[in-house]
Coordinates of C-alpha atoms in Angstrom, one line a residue:
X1 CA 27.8 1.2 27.1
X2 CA 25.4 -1.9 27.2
X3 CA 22.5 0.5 27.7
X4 CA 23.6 2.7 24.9
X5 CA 23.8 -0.5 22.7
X6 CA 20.4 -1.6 23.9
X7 CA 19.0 1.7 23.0
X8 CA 19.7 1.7 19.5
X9 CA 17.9 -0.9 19.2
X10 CA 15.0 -0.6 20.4
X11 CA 14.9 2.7 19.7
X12 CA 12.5 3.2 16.2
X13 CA 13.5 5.7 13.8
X14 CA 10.1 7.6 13.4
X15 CA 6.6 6.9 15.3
X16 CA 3.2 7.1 13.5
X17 CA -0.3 6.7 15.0
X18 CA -1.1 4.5 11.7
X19 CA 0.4 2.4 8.9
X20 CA -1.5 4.3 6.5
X21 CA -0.2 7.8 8.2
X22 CA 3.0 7.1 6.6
X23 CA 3.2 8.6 2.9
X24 CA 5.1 8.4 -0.6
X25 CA 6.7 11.2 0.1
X26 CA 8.1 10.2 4.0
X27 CA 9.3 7.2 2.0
X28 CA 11.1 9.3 -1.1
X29 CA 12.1 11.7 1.6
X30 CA 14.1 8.5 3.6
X31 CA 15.1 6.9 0.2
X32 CA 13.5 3.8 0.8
X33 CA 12.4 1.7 -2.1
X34 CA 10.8 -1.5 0.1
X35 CA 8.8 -1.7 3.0
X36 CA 8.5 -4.5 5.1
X37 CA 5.1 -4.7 7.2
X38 CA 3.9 -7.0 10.8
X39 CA 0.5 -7.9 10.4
X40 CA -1.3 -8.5 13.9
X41 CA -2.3 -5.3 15.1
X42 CA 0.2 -2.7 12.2
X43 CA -2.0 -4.2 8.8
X44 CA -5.4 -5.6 10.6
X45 CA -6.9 -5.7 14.1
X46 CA -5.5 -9.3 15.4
X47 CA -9.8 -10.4 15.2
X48 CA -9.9 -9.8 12.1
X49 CA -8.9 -11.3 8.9
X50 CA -9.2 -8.5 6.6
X51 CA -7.0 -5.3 6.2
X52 CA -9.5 -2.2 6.1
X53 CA -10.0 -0.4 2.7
X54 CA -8.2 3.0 3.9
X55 CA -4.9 0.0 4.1
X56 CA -6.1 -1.5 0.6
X57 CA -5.8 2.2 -0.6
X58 CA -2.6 2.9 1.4
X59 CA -0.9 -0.2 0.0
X60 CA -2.3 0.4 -3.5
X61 CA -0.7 3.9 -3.1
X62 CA 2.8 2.6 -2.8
X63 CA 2.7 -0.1 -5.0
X64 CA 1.9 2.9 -7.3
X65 CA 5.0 4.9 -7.0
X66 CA 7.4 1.6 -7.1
X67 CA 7.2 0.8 -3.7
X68 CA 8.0 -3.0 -3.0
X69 CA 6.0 -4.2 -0.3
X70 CA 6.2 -8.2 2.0
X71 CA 4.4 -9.0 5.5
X72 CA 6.7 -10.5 7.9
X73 CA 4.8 -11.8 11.1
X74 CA 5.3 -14.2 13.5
X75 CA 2.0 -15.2 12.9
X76 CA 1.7 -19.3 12.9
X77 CA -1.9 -19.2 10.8
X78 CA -0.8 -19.7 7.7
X79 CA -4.3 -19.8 6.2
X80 CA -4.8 -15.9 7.9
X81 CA -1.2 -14.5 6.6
X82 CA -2.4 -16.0 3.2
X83 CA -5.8 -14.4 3.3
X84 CA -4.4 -10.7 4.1
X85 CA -1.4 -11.2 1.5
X86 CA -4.0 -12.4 -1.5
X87 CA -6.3 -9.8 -0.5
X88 CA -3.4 -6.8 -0.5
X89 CA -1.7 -9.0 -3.6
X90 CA 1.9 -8.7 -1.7
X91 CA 3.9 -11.5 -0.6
X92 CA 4.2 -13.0 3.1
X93 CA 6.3 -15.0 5.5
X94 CA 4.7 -16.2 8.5
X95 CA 6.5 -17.7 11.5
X96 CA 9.5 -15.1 11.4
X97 CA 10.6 -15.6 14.9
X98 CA 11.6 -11.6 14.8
X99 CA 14.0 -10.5 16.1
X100 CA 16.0 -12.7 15.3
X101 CA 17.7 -11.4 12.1
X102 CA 18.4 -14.4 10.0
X103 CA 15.3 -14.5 8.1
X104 CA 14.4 -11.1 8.2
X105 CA 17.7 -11.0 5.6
X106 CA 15.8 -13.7 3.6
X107 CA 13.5 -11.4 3.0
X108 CA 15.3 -8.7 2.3
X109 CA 17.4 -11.0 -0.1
X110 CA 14.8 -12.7 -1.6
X111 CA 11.5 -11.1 -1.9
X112 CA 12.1 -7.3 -1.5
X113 CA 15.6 -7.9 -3.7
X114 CA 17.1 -4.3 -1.6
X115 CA 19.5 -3.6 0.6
X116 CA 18.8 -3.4 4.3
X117 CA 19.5 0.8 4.1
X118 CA 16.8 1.0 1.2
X119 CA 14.0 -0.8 3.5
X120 CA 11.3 0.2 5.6
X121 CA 10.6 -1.7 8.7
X122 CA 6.8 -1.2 10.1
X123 CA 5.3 -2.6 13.3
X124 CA 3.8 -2.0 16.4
X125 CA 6.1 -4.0 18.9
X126 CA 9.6 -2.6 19.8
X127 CA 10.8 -6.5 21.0
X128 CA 9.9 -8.1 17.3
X129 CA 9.4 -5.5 15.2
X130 CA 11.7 -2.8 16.0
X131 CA 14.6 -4.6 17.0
X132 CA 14.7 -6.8 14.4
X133 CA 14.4 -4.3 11.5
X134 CA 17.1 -2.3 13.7
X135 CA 19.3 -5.6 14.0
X136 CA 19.7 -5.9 10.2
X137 CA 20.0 -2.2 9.6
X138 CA 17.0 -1.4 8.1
X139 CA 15.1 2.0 9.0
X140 CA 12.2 1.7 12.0
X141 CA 8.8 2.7 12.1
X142 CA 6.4 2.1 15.5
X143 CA 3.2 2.3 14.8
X144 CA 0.1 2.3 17.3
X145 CA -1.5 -1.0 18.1
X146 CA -5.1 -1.7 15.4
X147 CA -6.7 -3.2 19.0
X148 CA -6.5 -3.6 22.9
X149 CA -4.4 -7.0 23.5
X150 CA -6.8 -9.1 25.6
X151 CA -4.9 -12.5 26.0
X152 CA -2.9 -12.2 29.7
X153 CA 0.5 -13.0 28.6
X154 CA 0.5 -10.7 25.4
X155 CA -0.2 -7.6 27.5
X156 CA 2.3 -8.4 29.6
X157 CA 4.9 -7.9 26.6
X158 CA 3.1 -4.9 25.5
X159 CA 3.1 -3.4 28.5
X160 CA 7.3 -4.6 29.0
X161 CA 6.9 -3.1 25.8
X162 CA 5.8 0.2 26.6
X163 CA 8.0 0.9 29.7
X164 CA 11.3 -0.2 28.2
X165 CA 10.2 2.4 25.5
X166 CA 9.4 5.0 28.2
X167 CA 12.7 4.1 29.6
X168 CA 15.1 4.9 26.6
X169 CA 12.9 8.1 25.9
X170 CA 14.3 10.0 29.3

C-alpha cells in the first residue's frame, strides 16, 4: 500500500526530452491554463544565466494562447531567478523548498490565480519537482536534465533520482 502511495507520487504524468517539446496543443488537450516551471537544468543549463532563444520562443508561444506562466526553483540566487524571470517577463519564487507543498499553493493561489487541476507542473527532478506538483494535485511533466550535474552530492540525488524512477517503472 505504502509503495502504491509512494508511486503516485513520484510517478510524472507525461515525460518529454525538452521544455520546449511540450506544445499549445498538449496543454489544450490536458485543459491546463497555467504552467509552473523549475529553472536549473528544465529553463537554462544550471552554468548559465540565460534561457536559450528556442525557450524565449517556447515561452512567448504560450503566453500567446493565454497560457499563465511562474518559475518555482529552489534556487537561493536571487539575483539569477531575477535575471531569467526579467528576461522571459514571467514571475518567480526562488527558495521553494519543493516538495514541500505549502508554498507551491502560494503560487498556485497567488500568482498563477488556478486551481491545482488546471496547472502544469515542469521539471527535471522526480524528489522536487515531481512530487511536489503531484502533492498539490497538479498534473506532472519530467523533463530531461539542460546539463551533466558535476557537483558530488547533486549526482548523488540524480542518480537516487533515476533508480527510484526505474523502480516504479517495472
Amino acid at each position: 500500500m505504502l509503495l502504491k502511495k509512494m508511486k503516485e507520487y513520484v510517478t510524472p504524468d507525461d515525460i518529454f526530452d525538452s521544455v520546449c517539446d511540450i506544445t499549445v496543443e498538449y496543454l489544450q488537450n490536458h485543459f491546463i491554463e497555467g504552467v509552473v516551471l523549475d529553472l536549473d537544468n528544465t529553463l537554462v543549463p544550471r552554468s548559465e544565466d540565460v534561457p536559450s532563444l528556442q525557450c524565449l520562443s517556447w515561452v512567448e508561444d504560450l503566453k500567446s494562447a493565454g497560457i499563465r506562466l511562474c518559475i518555482a526553483t529552489n534556487n537561493s540566487n536571487k539575483n539569477r531567478v531575477i535575471k531569467v524571470s526579467n528576461y522571459l517577463d514571467i514571475p518567480a519564487v526562488c527558495r521553494m523548498y519543493k516538495p514541500l507543498p505549502y508554498l507551491m499553493r502560494k503560487v498556485l493561489a497567488d500568482l498563477i490565480r488556478l486551481p491545482a487541476e488546471k496547472v502544469l507542473m515542469v521539471g527535471d527532478q522526480h524528489f522536487s519537482d515531481i512530487i511536489g506538483g503531484n502533492l498539490v494535485g497538479m498534473r506532472t511533466v519530467y523533463i530531461a536534465p539542460l546539463e551533466f550535474e558535476a557537483m558530488y552530492f547533486r549526482k548523488l540525488l540524480l542518480d537516487m533520482d533515476k533508480n527510484l524512477y526505474e523502480f516504479f517503472q517495472e
